[in-house]
Coordinates of C-alpha atoms in Angstrom, one line a residue:
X738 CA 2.7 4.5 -72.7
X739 CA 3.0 7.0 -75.4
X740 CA 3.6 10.3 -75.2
X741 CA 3.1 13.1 -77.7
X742 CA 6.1 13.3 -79.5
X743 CA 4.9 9.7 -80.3
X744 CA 1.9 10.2 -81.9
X745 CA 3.1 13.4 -84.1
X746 CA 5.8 10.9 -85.2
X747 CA 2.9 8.5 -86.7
X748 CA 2.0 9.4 -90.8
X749 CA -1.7 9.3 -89.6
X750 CA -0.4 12.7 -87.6
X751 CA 1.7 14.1 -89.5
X752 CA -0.4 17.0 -90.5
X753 CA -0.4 18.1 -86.8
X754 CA 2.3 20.5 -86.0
X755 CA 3.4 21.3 -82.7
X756 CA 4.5 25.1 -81.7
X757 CA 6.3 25.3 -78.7
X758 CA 9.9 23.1 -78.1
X759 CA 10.3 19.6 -78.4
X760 CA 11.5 18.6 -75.0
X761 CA 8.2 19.8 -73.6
X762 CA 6.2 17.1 -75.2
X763 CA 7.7 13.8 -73.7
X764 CA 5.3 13.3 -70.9
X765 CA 2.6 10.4 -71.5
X766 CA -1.2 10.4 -72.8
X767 CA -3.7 8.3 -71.0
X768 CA -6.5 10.2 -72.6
X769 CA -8.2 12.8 -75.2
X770 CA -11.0 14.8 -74.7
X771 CA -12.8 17.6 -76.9
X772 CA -14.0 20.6 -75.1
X773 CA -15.1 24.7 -75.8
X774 CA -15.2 25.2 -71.9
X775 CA -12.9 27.5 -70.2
X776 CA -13.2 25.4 -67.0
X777 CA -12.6 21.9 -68.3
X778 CA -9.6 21.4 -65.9
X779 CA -11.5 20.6 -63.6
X780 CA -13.3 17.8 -65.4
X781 CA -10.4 15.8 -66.4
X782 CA -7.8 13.6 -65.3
X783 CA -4.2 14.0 -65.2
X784 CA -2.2 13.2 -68.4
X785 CA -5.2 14.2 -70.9
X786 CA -5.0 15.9 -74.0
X787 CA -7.6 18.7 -74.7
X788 CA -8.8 19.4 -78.6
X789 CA -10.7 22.7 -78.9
X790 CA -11.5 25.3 -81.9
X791 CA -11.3 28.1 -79.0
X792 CA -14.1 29.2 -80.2
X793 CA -14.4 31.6 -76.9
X794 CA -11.2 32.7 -77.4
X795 CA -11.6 34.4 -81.1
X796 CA -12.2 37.7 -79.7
X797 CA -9.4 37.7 -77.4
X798 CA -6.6 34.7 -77.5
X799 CA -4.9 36.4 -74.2
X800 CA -7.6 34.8 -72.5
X801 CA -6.0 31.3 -73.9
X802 CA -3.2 31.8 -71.2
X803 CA -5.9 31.2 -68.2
X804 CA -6.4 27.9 -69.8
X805 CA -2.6 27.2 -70.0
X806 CA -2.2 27.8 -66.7
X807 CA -5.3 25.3 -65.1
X808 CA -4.7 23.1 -67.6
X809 CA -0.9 22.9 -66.4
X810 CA -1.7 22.6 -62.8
X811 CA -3.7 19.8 -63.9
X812 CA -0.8 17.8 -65.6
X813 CA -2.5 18.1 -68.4
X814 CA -0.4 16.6 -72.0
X815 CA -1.0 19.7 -74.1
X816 CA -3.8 21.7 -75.9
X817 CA -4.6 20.9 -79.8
X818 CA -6.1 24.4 -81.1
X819 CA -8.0 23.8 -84.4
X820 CA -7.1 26.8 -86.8
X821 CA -9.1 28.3 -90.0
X822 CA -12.4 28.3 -88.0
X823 CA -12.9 30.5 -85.3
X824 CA -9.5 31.7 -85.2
X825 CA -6.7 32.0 -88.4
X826 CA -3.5 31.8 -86.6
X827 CA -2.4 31.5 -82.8
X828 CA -1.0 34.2 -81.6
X829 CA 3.1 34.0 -81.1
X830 CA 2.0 35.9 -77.5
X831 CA 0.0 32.9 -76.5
X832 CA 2.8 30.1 -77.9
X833 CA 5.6 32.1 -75.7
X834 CA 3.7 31.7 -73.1
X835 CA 3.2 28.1 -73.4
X836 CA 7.0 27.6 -73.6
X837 CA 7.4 29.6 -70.5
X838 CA 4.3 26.9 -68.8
X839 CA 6.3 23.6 -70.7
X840 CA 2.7 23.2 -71.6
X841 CA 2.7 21.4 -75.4
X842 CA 0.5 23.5 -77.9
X843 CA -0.4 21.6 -81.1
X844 CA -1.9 23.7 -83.9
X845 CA -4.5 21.5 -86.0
X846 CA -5.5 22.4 -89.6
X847 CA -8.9 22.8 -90.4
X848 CA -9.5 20.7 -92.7
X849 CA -9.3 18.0 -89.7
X850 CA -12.7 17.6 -87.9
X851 CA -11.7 17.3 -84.1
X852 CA -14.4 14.3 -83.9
X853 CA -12.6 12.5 -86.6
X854 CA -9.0 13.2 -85.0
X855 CA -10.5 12.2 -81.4
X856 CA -11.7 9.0 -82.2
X857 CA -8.4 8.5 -84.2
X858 CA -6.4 9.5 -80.9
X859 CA -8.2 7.3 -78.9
X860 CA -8.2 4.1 -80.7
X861 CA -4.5 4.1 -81.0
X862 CA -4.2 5.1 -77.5
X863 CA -6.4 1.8 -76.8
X864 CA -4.8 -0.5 -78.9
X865 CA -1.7 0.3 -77.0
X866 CA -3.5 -0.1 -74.0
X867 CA -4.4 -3.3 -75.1
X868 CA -1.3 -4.6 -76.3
X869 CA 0.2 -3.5 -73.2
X870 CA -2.7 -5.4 -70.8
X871 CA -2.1 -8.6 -73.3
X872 CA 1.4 -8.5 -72.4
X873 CA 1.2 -7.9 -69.2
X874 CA -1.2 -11.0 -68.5
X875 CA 1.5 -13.2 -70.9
X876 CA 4.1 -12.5 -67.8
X877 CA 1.4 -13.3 -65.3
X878 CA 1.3 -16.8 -66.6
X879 CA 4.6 -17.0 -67.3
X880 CA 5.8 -16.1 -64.0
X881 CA 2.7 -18.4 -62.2
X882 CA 4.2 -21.4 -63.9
X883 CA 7.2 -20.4 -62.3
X884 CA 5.8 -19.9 -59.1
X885 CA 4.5 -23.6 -59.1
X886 CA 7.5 -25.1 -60.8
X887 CA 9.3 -23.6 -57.4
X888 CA 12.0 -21.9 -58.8
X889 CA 14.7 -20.3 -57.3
X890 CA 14.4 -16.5 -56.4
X891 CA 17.6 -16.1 -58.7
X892 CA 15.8 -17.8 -61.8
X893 CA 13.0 -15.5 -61.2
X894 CA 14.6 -12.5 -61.4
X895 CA 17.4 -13.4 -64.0
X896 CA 14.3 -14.6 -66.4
X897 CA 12.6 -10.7 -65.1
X898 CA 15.9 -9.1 -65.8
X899 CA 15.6 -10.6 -69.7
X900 CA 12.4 -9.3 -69.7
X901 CA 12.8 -5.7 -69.0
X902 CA 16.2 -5.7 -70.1
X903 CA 17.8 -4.3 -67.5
X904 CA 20.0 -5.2 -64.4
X905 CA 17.5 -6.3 -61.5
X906 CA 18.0 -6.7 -57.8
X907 CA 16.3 -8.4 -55.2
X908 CA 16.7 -6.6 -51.7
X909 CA 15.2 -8.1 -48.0
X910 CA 14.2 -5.4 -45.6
X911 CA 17.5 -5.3 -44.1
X912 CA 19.3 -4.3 -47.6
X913 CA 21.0 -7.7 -48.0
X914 CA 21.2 -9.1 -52.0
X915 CA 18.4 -12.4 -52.2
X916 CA 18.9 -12.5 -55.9
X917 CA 19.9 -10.5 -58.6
X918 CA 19.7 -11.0 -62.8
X919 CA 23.1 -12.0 -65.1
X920 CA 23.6 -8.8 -66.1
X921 CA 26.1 -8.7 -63.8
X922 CA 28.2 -10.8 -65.1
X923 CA 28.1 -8.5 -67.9
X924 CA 29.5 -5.1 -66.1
X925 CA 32.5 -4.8 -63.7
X926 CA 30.5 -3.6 -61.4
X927 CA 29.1 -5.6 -58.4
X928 CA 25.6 -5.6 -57.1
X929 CA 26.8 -4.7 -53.5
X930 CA 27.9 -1.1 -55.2
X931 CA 24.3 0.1 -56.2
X932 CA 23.0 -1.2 -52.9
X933 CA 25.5 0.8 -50.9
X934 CA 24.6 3.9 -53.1
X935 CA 21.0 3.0 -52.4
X936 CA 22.0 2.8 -48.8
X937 CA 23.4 6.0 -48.4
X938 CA 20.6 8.0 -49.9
X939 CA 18.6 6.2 -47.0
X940 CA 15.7 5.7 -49.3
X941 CA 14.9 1.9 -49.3
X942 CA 13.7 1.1 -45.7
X943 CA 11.7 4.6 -45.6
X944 CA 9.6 4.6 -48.8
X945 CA 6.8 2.0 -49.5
X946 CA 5.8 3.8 -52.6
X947 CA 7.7 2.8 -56.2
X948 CA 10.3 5.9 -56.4
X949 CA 13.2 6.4 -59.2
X950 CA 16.6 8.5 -57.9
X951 CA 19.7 9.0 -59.9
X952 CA 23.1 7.5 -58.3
X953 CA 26.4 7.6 -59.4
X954 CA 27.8 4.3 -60.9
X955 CA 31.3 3.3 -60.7
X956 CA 32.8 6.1 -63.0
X957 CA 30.6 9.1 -61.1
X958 CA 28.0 9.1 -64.1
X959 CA 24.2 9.5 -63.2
X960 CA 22.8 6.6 -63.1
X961 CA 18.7 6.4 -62.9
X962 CA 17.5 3.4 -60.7
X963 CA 14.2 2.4 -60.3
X964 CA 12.5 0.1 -57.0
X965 CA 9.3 -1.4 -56.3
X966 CA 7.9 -2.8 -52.8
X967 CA 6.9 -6.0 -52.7
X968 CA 5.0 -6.6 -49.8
X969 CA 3.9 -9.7 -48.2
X970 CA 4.6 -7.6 -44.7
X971 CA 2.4 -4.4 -44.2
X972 CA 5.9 -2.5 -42.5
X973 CA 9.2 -4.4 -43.9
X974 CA 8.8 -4.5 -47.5
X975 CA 11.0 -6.5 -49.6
X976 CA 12.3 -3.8 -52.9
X977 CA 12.7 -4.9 -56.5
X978 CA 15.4 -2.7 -57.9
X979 CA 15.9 -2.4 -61.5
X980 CA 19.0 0.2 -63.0
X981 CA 18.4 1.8 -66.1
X982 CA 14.6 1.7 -66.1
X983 CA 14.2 4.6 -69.3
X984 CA 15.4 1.5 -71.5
X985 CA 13.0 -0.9 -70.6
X986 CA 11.3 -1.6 -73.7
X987 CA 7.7 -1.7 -75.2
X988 CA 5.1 -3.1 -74.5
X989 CA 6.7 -4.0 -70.7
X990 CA 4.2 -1.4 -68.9
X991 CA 4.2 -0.8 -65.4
X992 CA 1.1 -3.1 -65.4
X993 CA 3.2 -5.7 -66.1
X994 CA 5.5 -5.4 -63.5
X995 CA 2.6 -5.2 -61.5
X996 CA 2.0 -8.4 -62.2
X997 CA 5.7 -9.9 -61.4
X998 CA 5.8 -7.9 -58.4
X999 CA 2.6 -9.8 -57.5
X1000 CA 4.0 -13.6 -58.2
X1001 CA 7.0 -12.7 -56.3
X1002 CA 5.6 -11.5 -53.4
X1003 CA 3.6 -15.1 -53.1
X1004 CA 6.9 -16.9 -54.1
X1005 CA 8.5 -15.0 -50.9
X1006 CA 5.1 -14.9 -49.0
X1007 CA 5.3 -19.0 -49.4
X1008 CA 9.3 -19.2 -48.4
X1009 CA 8.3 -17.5 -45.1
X1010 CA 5.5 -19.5 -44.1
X1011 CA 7.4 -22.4 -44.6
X1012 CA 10.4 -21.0 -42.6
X1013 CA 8.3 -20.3 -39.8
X1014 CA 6.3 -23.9 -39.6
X1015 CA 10.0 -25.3 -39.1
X1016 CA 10.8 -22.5 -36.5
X1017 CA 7.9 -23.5 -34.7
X1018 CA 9.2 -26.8 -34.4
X1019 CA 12.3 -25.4 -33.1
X1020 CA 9.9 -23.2 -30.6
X1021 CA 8.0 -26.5 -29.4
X1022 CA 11.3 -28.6 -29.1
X1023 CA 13.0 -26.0 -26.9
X1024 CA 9.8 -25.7 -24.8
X1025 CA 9.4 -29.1 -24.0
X1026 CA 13.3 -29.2 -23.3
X1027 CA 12.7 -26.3 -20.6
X1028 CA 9.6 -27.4 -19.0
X1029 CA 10.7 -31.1 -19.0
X1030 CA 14.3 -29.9 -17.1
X1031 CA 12.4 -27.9 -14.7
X1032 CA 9.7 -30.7 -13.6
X1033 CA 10.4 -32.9 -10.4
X1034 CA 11.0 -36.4 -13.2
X1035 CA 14.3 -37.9 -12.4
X1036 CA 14.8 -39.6 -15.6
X1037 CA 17.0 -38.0 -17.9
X1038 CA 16.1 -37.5 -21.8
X1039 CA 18.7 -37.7 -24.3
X1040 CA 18.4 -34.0 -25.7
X1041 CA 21.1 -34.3 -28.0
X1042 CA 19.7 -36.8 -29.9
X1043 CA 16.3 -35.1 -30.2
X1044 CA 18.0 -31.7 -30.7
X1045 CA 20.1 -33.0 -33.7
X1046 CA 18.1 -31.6 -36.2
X1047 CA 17.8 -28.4 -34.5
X1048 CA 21.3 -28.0 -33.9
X1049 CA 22.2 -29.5 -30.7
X1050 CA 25.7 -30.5 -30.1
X1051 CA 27.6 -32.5 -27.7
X1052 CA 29.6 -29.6 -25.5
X1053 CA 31.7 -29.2 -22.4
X1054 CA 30.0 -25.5 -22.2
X1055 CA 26.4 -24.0 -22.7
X1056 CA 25.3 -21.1 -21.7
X1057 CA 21.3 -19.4 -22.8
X1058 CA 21.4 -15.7 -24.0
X1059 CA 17.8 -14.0 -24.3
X1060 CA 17.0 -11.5 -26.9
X1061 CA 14.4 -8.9 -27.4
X1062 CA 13.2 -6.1 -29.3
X1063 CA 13.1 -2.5 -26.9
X1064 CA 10.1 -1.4 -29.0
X1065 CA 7.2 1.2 -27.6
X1066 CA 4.4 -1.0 -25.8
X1067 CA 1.8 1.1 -27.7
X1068 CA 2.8 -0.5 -30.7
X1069 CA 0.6 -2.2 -32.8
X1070 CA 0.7 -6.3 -32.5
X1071 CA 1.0 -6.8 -36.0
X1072 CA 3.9 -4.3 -36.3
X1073 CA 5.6 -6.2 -32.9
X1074 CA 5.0 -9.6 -35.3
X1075 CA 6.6 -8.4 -38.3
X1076 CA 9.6 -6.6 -36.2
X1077 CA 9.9 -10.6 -34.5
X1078 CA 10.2 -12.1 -37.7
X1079 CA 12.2 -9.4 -39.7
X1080 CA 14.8 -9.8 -36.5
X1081 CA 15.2 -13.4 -36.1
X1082 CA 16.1 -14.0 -39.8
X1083 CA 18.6 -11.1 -39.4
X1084 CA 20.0 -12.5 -36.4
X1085 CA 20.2 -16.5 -38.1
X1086 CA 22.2 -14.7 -40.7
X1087 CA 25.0 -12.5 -38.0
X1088 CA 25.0 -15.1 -35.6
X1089 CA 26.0 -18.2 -37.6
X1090 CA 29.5 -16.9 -39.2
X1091 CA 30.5 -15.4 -35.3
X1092 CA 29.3 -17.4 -32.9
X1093 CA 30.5 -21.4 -33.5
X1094 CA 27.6 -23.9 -32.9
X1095 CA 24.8 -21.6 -32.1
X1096 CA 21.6 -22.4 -32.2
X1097 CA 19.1 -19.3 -32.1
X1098 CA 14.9 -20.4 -31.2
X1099 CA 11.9 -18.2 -31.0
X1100 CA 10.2 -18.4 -27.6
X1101 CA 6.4 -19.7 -27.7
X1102 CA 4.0 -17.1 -27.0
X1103 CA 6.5 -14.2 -26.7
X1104 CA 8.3 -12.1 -29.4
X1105 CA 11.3 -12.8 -27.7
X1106 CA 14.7 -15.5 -28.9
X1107 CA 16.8 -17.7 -27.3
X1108 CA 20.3 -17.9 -28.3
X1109 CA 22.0 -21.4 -27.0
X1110 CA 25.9 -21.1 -27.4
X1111 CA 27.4 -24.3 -27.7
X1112 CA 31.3 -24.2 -26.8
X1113 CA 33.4 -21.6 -24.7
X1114 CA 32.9 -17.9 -25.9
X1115 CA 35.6 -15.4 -24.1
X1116 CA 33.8 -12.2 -26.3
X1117 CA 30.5 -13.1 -26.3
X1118 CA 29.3 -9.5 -24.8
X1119 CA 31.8 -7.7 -27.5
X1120 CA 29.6 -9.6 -30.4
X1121 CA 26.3 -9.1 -29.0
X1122 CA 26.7 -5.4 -28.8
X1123 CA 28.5 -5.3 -32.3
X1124 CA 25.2 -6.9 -33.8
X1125 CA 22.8 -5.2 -31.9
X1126 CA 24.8 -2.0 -33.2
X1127 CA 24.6 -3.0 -36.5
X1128 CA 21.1 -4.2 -36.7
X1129 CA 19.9 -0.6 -34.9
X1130 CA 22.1 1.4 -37.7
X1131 CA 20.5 -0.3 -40.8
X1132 CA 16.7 -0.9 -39.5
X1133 CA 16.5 1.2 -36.6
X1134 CA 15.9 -1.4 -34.4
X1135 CA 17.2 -2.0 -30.4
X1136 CA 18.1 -5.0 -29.4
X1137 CA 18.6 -5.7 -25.6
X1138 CA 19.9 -9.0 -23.9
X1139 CA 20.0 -10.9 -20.8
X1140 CA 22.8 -13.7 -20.2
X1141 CA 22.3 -17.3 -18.2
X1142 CA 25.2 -18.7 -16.4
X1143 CA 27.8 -21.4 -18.4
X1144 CA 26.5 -25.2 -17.2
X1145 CA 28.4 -28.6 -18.5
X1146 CA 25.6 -30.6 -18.8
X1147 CA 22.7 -30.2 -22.1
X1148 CA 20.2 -31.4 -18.5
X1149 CA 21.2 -28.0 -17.4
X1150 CA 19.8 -25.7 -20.1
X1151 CA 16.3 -24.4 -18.4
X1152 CA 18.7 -23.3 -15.5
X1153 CA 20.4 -20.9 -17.9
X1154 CA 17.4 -20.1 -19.6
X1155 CA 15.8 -19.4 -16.5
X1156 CA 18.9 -16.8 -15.3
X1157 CA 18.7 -15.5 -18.8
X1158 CA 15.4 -14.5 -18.9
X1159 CA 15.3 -13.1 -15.3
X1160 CA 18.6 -11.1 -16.1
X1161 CA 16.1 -9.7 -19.1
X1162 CA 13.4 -8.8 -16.7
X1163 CA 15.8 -7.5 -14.1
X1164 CA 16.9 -5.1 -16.9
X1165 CA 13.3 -3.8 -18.0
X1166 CA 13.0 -2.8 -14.2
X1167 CA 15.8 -0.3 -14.3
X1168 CA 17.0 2.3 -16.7
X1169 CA 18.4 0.6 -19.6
X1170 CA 21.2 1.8 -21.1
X1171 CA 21.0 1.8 -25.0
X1172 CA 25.2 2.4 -24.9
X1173 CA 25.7 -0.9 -23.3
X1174 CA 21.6 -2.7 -23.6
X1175 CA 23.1 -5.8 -22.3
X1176 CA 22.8 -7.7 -18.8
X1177 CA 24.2 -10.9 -16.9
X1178 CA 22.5 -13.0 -14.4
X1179 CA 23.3 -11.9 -10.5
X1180 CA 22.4 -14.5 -7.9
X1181 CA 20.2 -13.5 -5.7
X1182 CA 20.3 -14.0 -2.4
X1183 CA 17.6 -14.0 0.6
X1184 CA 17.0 -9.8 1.1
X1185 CA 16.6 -9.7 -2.7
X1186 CA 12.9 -11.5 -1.9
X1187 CA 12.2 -8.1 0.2
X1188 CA 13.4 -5.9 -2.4
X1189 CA 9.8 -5.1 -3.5
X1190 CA 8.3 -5.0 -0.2
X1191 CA 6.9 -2.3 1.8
X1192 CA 9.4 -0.4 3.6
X1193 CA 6.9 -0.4 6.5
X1194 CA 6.4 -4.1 6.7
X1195 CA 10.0 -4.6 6.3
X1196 CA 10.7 -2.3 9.5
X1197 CA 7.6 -4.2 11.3
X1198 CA 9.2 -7.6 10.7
X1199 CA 12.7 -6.6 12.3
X1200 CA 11.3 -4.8 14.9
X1201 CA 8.5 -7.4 16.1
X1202 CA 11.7 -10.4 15.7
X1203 CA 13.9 -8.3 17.2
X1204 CA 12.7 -5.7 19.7
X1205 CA 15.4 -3.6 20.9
X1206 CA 18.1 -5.1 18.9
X1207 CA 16.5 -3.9 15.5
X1208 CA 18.1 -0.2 15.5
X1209 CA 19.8 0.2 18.9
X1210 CA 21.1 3.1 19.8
X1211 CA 22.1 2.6 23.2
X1212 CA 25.6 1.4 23.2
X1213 CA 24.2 -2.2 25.4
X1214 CA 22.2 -2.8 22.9
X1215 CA 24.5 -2.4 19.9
X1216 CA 27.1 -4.3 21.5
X1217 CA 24.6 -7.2 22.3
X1218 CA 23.2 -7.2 18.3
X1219 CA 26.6 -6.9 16.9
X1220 CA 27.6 -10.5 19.5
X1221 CA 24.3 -11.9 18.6
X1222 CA 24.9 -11.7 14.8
X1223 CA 28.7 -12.9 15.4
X1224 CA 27.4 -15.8 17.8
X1225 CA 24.7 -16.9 14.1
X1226 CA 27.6 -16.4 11.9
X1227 CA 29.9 -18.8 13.2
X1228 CA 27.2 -20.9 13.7
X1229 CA 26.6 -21.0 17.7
X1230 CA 30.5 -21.6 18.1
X1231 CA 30.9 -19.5 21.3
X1232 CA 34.8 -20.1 21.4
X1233 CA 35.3 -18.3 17.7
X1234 CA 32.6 -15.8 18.4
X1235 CA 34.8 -14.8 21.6
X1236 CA 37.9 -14.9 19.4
X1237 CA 36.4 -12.4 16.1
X1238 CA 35.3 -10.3 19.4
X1239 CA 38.6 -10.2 21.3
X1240 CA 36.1 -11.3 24.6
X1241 CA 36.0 -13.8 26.9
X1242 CA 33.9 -17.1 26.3
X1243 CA 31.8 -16.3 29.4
X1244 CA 31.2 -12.8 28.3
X1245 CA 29.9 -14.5 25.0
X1246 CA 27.4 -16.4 26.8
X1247 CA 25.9 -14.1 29.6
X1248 CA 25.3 -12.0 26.1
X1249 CA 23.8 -14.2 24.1
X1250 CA 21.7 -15.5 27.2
X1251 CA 20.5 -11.4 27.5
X1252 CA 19.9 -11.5 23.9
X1253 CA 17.2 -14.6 24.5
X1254 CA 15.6 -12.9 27.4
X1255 CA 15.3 -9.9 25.3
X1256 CA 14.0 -11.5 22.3
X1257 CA 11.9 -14.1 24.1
X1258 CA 12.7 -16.9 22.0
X1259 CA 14.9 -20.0 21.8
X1260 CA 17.9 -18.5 19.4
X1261 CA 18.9 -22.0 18.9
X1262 CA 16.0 -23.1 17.5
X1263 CA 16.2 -23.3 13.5
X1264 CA 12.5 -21.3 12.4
X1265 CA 13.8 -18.9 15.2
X1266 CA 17.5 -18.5 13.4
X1267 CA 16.5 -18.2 10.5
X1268 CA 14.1 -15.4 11.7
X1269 CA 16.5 -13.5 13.3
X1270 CA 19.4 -14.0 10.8
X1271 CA 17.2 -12.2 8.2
X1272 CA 15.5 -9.4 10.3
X1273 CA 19.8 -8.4 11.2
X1274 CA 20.5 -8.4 7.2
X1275 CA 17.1 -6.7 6.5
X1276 CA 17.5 -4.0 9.7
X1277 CA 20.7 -3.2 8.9
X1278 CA 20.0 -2.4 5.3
X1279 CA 17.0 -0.5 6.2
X1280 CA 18.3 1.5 8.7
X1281 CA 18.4 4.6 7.5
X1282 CA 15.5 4.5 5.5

């Protein structure tokens, strides 16, 4: 685009002069227009620049300085006065006060017709244009051929680098290097620095709009860098970076890289969908593998060898952790999609170098993981929370997990699945704690089944099972509940009941015979046992409440 220091610099212009300083005319012209109306900022759009003979303004230039001042608010390119008609000479009043506004004023001899000089304006202005549109469409096809050849995300952006002439960087959402030009073989300094400059002015993951910022480079000079999002996500952008973007050079517009911002987003856009059509063969493997493990067939598949390709190994240890994103429920299903995908590829990427023969799924129908560990891990909770630290710092994210139990045996994966996923939902139940968002399976035993029960039905059950004996008071009654639960424990054995209660055998039995009268049932009877066994744990957890 050219700006007005441009066109003054053409022989076809020369006869133009500008009045007010030099460094005020660098900004670009997208269009000319001719105008005697005071109000014509209203009427244009940004980057124009306005030809008059202020022919209002010959009886009094100071009105000149309410047009500098809409026409500056406007972002306007500068004012072309025409001299020798209405009025012989600007007055120095009105130029100084265009210097003050760093609005360009360009005085025009009269011996120029403003139609002439517009029509002049505007077909180099177009020609550029054109030139620059032609170009641009030259990289579309370029980088389309590219796109079908299937290159490599490197060889796309080293051949984008040679075309803008500039270092160029390809960022994921997560801020991680997925390609970058050769100019970096060039210059001692790595990639990884500009990133971590990038990184600290917290920019990258926050804006979706193209943006420039100065950094330092490695010898604390400013340093202008440029990046672009390229979305094939609608929240976690991938960012073309390119350093030094005031060199690029003509006719590379921003149209053009438009237009390889647009092939590369398909090139990634294609890479993911084909990522996730082998993930969902993962998904569907693991699936079957759980659901097969957990049906009543007694024939045993040979996992391993259908898991090969998936990553299943022959182990003396396997154990199922459970990952999931602690996101806000109101949150919109495509963002909950995106947040899915974003974190599994992070994870693939953290998991692999830490944890030794790890294989990581995506659970079907959720937006959940599965994480199968493959081989005896003493710090497995120490490298969870590290990742889940470090994931939450760079994208904001929280990760939370639930862990299965260790089994031998590949038949005995939906079992740790199973505790996994439980130990998840167990969490989700009770305040979790972002410090430590991380949970393992606890065996539950029969009173956990009551645990969401009415407290009223609870008390009903042990009272109607055990009458008296449910919250004695009376010290007879105490004495024959607390015999009664000894007598169950040690499994009608009257001789070590009497023993634990420092009694005699006899005294044992005229007790437990009261406790039948009392109760009204066979104690020795198993549905009855079991009964009363439960109502004693349930009545003496529930007795104060």
């Amino acid at each position: 685009m050219k700006t007005l220091i441009d066109l003054l610099a053409i022989p076809r212009f020369t006869n133009l002069t500008l009045l007010t300083n030099s460094v005020d005319a660098t900004c670009e012209i997208e269009s000319v227009e001719i105008t005697e109306t005071p109000d014509i900022a209203h009427y244009i759009p940004e980057k124009t620049f306005i030809l008059t003979t202020a022919m209002i303004y010959k009886e009094n230039q100071q009105e000149l300085l309410t047009l500098i001042d809409s026409l500056k608010e406007k972002q306007a390119a500068g004012l072309g006065i025409k001299v020798g008609r209405f009025i012989e000479a600007i007055d120095p009043a009105v130029i100084a006060y265009a210097n003050q506004k760093k609005l360009p004023i360009v005085q025009i001899p009269s011996t120029i017709p403003l139609g002439s000089l517009l029509h002049q304006l505007l077909n180099f202005l177009r020609y550029t244009k054109t030139e620059q549109l032609s170009y641009a469409l030259d990289i579309q096809k370029q980088f389309s051929d590219m796109l079908v050849n299937d290159v490599s995300y490197e060889r796309f952006i080293d051949s984008f680098g040679e075309l803008v002439n500039a270092p160029v960087i390809l960022l994921n959402p997560y801020k991680k290097i997925l390609a970058c030009s050769k100019h970096f073989t060039k210059i001692t300094t790595s990639p990884d620095y500009y990133v971590k400059q990038l990184s600290q002015e917290n920019i990258v993951l926050t804006q979706k709009k193209a943006t420039s910022l100065l950094i330092e480079d490695s010898k604390n000079k400013k340093l202008q860098v440029a990046y672009y999002p390229v979305e094939i996500n609608s929240y976690f952008p991938h960012y073309l970076v390119i350093l030094n973007p005031e060199q690029i050079p003509y006719p590379v517009s921003d149209f053009a890289i438009d237009q390889a911002k647009l092939v590369l987003s398909f090139m990634l856009y294609k890479n993911q969908k084909i990522q996730e059509s082998l993930e969902h063969l993962k998904t569907d493997f693991l699936t079957r593998m759980i659901e097969y493990q957990q049906s009543s067939s007694t024939k045993e598949r040979d996992w391993l060898d259908l898991g090969t390709n998936y990553g299943l190994i022959k182990a003396r240890h396997y154990r199922i952790v459970y990952i999931a994103c602690h996101s806000n429920d109101s949150e919109k299903i495509r963002y909950k999609e995106e947040e899915s995908q974003l974190t599994f590829q992070w994870l693939q990427e953290a998991l692999d170098p830490r944890i030794k023969d790890m294989s990581l799924f995506k659970i079907k129908n959720t937006n959940h993981f599965a994480l199968l560990i493959q081989h005896k891990l003493d710090d497995v909770e120490t490298i969870l929370l590290a990742i889940a630290n470090e994931f939450k710092k760079i994208v904001g994210i929280q990760l939370v997990f639930g862990i299965g139990n260790i089994y031998d045996n590949i038949q005995q994966v939906a079992k740790s699945f199973i505790e996994a996923q439980n130990a998840y939902n167990e969490m989700l139940l009770a305040t979790i704690d972002f410090e430590k968002p991380l949970t393992y399976y606890q065996p539950r035993g029969m009173r956990n089944l009551f645990e969401k029960i009415n407290m009223t039905d609870i008390h009903y059950f042990c009272e109607s099972t055990l009458k008296e004996l449910a919250y004695p008071s009376e010290d007879s009654f105490i004495e024959l509940r607390k015999t009664l639960k000894c007598y169950l424990d040690f499994q009608c054995e009257i001789a070590q009941t009497a023993k634990a209660l420092f009694v005699h055998r006899n005294t044992v039995k005229y007790r437990i015979e009261r406790c039948s009268q009392l109760l009204g049932k066979d104690i020795h009877d198993s549905v009855t046992s079991l009964d009363i066994r439960l109502a004693l744990e349930l009545s003496e957890e529930t007795q104060d409440q």
